[in-house]
Short mmCIF file of C-alpha atoms and ligand atoms in Angstrom, two decimals:
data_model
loop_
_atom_site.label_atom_id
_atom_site.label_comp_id
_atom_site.label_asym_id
_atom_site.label_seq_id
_atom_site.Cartn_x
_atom_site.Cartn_y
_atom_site.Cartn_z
CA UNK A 398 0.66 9.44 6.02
CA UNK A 399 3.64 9.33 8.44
CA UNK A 400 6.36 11.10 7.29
CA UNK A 401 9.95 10.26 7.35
CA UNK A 402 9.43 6.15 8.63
CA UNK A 403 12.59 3.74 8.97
CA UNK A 404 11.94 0.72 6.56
CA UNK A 405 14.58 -1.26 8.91
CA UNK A 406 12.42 -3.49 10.57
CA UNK A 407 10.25 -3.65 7.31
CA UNK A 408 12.27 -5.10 5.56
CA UNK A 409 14.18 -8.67 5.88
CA UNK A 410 17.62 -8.14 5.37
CA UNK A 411 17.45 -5.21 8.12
CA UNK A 412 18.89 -2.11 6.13
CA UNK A 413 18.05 1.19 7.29
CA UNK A 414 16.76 2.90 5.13
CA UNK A 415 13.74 5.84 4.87
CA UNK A 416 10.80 6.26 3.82
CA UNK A 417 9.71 10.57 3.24
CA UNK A 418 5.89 9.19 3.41
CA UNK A 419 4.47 5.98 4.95
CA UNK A 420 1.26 4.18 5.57
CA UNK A 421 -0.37 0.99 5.80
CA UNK A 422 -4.05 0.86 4.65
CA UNK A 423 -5.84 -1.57 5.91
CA UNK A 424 -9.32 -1.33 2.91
CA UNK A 425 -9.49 -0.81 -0.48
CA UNK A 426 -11.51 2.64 0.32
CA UNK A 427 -8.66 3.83 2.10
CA UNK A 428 -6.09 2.85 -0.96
CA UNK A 429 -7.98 4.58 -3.39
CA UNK A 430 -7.86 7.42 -0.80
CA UNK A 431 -4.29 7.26 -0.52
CA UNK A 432 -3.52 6.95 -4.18
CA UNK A 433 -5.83 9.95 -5.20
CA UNK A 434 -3.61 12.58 -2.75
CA UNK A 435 -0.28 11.04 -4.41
CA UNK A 436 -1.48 11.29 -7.53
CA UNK A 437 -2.42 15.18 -7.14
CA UNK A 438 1.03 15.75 -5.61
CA UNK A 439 2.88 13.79 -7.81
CA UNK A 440 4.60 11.76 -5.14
CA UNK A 441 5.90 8.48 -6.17
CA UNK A 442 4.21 5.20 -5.05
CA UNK A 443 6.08 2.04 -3.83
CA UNK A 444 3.99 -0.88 -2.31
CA UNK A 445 5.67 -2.97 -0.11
CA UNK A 446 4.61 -6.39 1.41
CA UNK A 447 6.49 -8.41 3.68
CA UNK A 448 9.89 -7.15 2.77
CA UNK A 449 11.13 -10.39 2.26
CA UNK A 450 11.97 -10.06 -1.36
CA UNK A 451 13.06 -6.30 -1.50
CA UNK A 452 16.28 -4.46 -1.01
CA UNK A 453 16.22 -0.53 -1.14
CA UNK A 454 19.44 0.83 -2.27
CA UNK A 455 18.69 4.40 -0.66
CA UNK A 456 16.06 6.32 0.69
CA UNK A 457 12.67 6.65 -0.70
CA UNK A 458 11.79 10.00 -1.88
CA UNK A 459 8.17 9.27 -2.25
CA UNK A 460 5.22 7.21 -0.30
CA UNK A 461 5.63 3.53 0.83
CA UNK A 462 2.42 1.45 0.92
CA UNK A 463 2.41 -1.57 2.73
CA UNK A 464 -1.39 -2.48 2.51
CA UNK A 465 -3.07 -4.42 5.17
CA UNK A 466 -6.29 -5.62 3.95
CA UNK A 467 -7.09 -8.74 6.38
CA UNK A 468 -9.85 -11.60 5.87
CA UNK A 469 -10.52 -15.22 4.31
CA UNK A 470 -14.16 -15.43 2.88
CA UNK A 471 -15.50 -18.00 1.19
CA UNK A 472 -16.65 -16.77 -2.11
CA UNK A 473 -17.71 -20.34 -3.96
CA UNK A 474 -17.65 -24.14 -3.07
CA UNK A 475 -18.85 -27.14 -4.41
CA UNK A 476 -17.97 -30.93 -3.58
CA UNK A 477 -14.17 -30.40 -5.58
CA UNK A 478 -13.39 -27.21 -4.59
CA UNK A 479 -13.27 -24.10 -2.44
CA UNK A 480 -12.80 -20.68 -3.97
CA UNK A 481 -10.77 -18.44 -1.06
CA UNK A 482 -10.90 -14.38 -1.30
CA UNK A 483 -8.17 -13.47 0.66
CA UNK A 484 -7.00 -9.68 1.76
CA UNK A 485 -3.50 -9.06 0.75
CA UNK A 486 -2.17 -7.87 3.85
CA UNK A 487 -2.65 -11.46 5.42
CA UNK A 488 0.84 -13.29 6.02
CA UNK A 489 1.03 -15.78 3.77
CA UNK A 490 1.86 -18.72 5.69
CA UNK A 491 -1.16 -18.12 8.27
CA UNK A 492 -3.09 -18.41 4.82
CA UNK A 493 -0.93 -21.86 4.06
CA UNK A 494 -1.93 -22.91 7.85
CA UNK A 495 -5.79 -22.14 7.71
CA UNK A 496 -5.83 -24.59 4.25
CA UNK A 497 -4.27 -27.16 6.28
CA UNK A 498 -6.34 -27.24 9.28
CA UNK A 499 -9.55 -27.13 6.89
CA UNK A 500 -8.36 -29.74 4.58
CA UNK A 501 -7.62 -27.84 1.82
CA UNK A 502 -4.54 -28.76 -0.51
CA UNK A 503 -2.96 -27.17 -3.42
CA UNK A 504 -0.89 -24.74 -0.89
CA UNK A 505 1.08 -27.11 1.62
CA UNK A 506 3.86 -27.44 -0.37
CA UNK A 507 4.67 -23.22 -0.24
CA UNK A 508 4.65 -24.13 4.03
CA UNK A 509 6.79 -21.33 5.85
CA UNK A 510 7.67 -18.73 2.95
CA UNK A 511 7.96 -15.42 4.58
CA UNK A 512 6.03 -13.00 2.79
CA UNK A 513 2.00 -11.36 2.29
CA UNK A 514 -0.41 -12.65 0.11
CA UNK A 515 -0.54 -9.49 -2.13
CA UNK A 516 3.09 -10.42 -3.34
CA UNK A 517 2.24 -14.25 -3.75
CA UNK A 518 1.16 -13.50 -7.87
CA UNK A 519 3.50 -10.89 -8.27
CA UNK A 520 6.28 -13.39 -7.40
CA UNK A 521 4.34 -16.17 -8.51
CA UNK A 522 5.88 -17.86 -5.44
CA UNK A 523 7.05 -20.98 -5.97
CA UNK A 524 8.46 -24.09 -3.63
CA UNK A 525 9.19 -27.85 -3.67
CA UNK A 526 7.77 -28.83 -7.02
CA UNK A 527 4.33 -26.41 -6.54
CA UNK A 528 3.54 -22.81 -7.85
CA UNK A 529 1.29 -20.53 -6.19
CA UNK A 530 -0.30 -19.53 -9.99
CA UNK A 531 -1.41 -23.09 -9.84
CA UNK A 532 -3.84 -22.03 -7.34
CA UNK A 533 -4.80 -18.56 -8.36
CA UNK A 534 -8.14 -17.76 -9.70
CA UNK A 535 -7.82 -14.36 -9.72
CA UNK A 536 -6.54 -10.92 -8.64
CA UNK A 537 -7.86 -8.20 -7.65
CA UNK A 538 -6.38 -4.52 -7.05
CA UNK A 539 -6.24 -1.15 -8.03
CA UNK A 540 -3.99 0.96 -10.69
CA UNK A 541 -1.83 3.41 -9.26
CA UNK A 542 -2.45 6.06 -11.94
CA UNK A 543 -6.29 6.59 -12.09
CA UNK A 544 -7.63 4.59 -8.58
CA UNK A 545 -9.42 2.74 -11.18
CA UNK A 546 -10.31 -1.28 -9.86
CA UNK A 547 -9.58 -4.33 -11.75
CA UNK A 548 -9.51 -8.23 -11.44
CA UNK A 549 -7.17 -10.60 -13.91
CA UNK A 550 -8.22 -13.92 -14.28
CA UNK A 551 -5.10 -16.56 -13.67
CA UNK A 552 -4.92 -16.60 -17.62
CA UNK A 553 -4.21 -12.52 -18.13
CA UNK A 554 -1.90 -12.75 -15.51
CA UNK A 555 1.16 -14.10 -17.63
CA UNK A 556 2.42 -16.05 -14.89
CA UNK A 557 6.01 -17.93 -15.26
CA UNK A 558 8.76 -19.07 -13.29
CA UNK A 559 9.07 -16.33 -10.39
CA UNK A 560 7.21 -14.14 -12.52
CA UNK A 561 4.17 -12.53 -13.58
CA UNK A 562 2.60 -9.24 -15.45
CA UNK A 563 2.99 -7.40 -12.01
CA UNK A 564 6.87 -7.17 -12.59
CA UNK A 565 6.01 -6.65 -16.62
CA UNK A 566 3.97 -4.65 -18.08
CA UNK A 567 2.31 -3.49 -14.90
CA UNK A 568 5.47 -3.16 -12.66
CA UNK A 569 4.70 -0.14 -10.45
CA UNK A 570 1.35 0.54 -11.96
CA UNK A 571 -0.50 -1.81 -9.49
CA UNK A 572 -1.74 -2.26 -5.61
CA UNK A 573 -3.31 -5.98 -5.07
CA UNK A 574 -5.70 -5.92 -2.81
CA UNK A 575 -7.37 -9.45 -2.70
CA UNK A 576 -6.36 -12.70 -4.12
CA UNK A 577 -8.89 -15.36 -5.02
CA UNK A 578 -7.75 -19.33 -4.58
CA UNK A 579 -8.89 -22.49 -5.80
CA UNK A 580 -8.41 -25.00 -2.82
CA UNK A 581 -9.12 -28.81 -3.45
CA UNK A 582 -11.38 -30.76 -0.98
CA UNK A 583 -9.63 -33.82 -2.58
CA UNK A 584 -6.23 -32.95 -3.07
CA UNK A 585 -3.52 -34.55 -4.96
CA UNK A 586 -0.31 -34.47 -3.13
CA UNK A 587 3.20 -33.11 -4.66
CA UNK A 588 5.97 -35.61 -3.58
CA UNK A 589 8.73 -35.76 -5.51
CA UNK A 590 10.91 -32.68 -4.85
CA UNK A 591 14.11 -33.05 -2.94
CA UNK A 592 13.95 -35.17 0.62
CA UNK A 593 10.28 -34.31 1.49
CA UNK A 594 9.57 -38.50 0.79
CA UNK A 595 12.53 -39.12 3.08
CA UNK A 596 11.52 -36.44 5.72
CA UNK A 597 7.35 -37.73 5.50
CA UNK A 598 8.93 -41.11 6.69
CA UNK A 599 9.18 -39.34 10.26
CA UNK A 600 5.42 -39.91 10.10
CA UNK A 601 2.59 -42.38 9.60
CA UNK A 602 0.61 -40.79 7.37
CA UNK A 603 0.76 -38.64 4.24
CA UNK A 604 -1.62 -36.07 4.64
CA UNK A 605 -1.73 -32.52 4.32
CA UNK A 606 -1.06 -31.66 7.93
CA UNK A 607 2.24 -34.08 7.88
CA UNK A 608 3.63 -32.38 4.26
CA UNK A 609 3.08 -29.18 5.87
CA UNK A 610 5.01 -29.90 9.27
CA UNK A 611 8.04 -32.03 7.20
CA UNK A 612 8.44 -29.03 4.55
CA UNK A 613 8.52 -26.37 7.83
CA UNK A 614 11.23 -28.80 9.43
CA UNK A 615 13.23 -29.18 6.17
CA UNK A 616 13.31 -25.12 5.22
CA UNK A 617 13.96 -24.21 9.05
CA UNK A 618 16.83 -26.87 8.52
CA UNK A 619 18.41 -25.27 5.25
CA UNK A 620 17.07 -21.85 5.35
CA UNK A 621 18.31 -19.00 7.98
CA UNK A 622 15.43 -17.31 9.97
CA UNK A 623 15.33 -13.60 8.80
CA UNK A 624 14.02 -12.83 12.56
CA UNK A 625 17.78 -13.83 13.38
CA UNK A 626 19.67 -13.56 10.35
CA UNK A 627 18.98 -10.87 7.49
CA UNK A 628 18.50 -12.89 4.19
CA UNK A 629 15.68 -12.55 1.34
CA UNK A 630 15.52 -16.73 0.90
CA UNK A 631 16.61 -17.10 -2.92
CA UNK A 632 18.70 -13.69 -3.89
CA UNK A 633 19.10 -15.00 -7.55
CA UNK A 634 16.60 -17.06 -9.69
CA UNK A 635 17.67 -20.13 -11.16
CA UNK A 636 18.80 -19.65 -14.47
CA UNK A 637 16.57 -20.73 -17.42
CA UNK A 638 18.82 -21.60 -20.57
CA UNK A 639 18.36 -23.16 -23.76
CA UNK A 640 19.05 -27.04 -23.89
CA UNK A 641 21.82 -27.02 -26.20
CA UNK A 642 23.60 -25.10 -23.51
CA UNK A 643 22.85 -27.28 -21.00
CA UNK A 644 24.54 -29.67 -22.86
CA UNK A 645 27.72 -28.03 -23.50
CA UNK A 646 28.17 -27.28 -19.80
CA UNK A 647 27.34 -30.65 -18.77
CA UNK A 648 30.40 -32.23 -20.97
CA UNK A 649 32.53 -29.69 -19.15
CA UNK A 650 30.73 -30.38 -15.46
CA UNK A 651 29.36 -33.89 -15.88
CA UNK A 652 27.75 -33.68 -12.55
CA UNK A 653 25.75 -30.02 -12.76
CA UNK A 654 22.14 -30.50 -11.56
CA UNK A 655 19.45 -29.87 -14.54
CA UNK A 656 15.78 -29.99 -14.33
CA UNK A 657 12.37 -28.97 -16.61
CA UNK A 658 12.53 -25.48 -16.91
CA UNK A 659 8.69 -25.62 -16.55
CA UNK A 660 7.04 -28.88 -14.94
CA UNK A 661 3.68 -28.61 -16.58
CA UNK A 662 4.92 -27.09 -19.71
CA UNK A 663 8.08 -29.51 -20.91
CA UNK A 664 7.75 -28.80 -24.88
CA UNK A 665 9.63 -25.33 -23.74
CA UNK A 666 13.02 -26.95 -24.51
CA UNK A 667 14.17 -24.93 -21.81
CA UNK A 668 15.85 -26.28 -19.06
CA UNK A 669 16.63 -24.75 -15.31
CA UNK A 670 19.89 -24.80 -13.77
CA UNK A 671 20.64 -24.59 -10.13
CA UNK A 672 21.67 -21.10 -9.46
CA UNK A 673 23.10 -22.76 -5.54
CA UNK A 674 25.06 -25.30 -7.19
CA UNK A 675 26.74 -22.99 -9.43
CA UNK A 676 28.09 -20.54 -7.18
CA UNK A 677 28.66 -23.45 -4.37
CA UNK A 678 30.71 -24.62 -7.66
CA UNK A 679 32.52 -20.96 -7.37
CA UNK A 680 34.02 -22.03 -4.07
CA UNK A 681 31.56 -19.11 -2.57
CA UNK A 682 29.59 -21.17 0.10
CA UNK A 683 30.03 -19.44 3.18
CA UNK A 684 32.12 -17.00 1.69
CA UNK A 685 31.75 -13.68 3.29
CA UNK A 686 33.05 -10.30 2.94
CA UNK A 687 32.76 -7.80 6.14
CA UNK A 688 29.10 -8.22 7.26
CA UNK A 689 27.46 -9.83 3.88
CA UNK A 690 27.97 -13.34 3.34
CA UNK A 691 26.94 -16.63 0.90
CA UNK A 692 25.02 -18.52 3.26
CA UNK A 693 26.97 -21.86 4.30
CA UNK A 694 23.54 -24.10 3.76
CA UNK A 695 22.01 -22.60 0.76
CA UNK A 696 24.33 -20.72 -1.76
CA UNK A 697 21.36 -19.02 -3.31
CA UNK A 698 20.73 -16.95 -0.13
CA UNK A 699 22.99 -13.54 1.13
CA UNK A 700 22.92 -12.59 4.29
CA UNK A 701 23.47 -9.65 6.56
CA UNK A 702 25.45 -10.73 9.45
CA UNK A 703 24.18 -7.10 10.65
CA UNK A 704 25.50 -3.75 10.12
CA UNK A 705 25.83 -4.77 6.30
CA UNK A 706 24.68 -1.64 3.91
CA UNK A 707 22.11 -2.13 0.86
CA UNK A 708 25.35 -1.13 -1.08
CA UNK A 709 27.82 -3.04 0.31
CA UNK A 710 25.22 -6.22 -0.74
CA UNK A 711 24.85 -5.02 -3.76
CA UNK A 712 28.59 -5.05 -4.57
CA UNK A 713 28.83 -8.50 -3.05
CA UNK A 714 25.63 -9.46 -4.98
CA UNK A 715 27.64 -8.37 -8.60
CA UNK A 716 30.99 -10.01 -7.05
CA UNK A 717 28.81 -13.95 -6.90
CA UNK A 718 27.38 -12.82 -10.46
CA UNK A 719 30.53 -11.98 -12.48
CA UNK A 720 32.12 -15.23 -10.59
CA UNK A 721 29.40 -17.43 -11.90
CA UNK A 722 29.88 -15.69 -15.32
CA UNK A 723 33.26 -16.23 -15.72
CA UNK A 724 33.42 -19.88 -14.69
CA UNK A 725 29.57 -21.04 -16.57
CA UNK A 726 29.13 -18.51 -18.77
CA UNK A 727 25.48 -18.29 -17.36
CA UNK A 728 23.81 -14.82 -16.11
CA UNK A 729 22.21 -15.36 -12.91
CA UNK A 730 19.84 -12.75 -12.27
CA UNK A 731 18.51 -11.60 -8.92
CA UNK A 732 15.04 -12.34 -7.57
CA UNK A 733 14.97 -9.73 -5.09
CA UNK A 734 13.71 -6.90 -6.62
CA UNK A 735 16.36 -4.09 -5.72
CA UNK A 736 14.87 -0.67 -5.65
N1 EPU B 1096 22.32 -26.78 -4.70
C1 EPU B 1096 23.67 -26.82 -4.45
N2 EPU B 1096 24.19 -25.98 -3.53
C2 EPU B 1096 23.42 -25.10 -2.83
C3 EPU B 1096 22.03 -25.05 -3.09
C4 EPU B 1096 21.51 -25.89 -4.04
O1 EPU B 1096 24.39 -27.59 -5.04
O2 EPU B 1096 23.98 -24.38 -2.00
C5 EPU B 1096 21.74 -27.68 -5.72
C6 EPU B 1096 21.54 -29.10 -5.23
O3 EPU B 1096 21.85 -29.93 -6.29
C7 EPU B 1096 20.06 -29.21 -4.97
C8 EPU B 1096 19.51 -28.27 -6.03
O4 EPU B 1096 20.50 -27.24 -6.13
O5 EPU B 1096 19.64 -30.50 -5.15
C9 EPU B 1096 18.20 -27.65 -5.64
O6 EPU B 1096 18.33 -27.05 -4.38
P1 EPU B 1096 17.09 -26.65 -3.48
O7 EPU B 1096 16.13 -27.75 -3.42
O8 EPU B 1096 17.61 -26.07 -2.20
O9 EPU B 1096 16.38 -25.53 -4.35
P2 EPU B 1096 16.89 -24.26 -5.10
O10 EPU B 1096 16.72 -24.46 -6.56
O11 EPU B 1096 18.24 -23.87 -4.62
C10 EPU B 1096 14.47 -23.26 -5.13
C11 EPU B 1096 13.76 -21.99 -4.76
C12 EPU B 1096 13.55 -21.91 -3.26
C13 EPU B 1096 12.75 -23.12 -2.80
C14 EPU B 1096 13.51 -24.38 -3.21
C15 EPU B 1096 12.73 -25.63 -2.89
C16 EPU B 1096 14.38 -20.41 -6.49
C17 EPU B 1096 15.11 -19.16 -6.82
N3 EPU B 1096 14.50 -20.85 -5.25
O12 EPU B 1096 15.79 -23.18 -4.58
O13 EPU B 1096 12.79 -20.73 -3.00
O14 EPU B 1096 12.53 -23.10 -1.42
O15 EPU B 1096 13.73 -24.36 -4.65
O16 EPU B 1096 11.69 -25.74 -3.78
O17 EPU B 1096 13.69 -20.95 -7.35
C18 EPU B 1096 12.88 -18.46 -2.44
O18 EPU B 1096 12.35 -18.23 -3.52
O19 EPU B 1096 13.18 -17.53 -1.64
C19 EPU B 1096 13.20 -19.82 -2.07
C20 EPU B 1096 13.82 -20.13 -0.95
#
């Protein structure tokens, strides 16, 4: 374990913050290891992936994990499918790349989210009409508490709208260490979300190599690069409300965007609301106070114009909340998991 690490460069929006212990484990041995000297001296566990979906309020007076468990084996195939064990340390989008060049769909449309696979079930990442538990077999990892191993099938892993069991029941109690997928040899193509029709114009074909390269042009268009500009993507989640509410809000703002709250599921009743519409609705687009900001493409992403504090984008973060409140009526609540 290093002691006393700077998370700055570990995590996206570029706070500086500190770690007492770090390490990044690259097997499952060396987890268990890990998790077997915290437990004995009580030190407190937090496992960090990418960093693009975390904010630490203040220094960590425990052990950061970031686990790097590499490797894509083939566990299963047959003439439909390909079943895809896949370390959790692996960026995600070299996992979304791989599928493509093999010709393997059911991932293109998640192209160029920043992020590790370990974090892709806990967020149940989601993008352009497709969610990542829509590929998941399974997951497998370890519990914090007793170094014990387990694997949830897709079913026991109560996945729903940016969320899963891993921020329930089992927040904090968990370190993935594989993820299984279910790629198609034939796959079935997700086209209706936003402009990707209008942007797969551009080229001749639709296949999965073309959806991949129009939804990496259309997020690099809308979305700021955290390499140059601290952001998380989405800071809030887009509210899910109850239909009758909907309603009322749409008499009083005829032309507020609505959708299914849950594509494959619409006997919810629930419906979604567009968390960027509402606060580009506050007048908050581009807004910015000191060094954090409403981005001026996407008003569901803050950003760090640099030398921003955690705090000072917290504040900001409440400021966007209690405007939306006051105006809707809706909570928005954040995606990024502060900590
Ligand atoms: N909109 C606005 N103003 C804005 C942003 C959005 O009016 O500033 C409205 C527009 O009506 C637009 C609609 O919201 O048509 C939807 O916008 P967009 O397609 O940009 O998607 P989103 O709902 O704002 C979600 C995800 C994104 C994902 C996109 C595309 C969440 C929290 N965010 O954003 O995910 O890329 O859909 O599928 O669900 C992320 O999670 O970090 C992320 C970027």
């Amino acid at each position: 374990m290093i002691q006393n690490k700077s998370l700055k460069s570990l995590n996206t929006f570029g706070f500086e913050t500190v770690a007492r212990y770090f390490s990044a484990p690259d097997s499952t041995d060396k987890i268990e290891k890990l998790l077997e000297e915290v437990q004995k001296n009580d030190i407190p566990v937090f496992i960090l992936g990418g960093g693009s979906n975390v904010v630490f309020s203040k220094d960590f007076d425990g052990l950061v994990m970031c686990p790097q468990i590499k490797g894509m084996e083939t566990v299963d195939e047959n003439g439909e499918h390909v079943l895809l064990k896949v370390g959790a340390g692996v960026a995600w989008d070299d996992l979304v790349r791989y599928a493509v060049e093999n010709r393997l769909g059911g991932l293109e449309n998640l192209s160029a989210i920043p992020g590790n696979v370990g974090a892709s079930p806990v967020q149940n990442i989601g993008a352009y009409g497709a969610e990542v538990k829509d590929s998941i077999v399974s997951v497998n990892g370890i519990f914090v508490e007793d170094g014990s191993r387990f694997s949830l099938e897709n079913g026991e892993c109560r996945f729903a709208y940016r969320n899963s069991i891993f921020k329930n029941e089992l927040k904090g109690k968990t370190v993935v260490t594989h993820v299984v997928y279910r790629l198609s040899k034939n796959p079935v193509f997700k086209l209706d979300y936003g402009n990707l029709k209008s942007e797969l114009q551009k080229y001749s074909e639709v296949n999965l190599h073309n959806i991949r390269k129009s939804l990496v042009s259309i997020r690099a268009d809308k979305l700021p690069d955290p390499g140059v500009l601290g952001n998380a993507g989405s800071f809030f989640k887009n509210p899910v409300v109850e239909q009758r509410e909907a309603k009322r809000l749409l008499e009083l703002f005829p032309s507020m965007p609505v959708y299914p709250a849950d594509y494959s599921d619409i006997s919810t009743g629930k419906v979604k609301l567009s968390a960027g519409w509402l606060i580009e609705s506050c007048s908050l687009k581009g807004y910015r106070e000191n060094s954090i900001g409403v981005h001026h493409k996407q008003a569901l992403v803050l950003v760090n114009y640099g030398g921003g504090t955690a705090a000072e984008l917290i504040r900001f973060s409440q400021m966007v909340q209690n405007k939306v409140h006051e105006k809707f009526g809706v909570k928005i609540e954040t995606e990024v998991n502060i900590i």
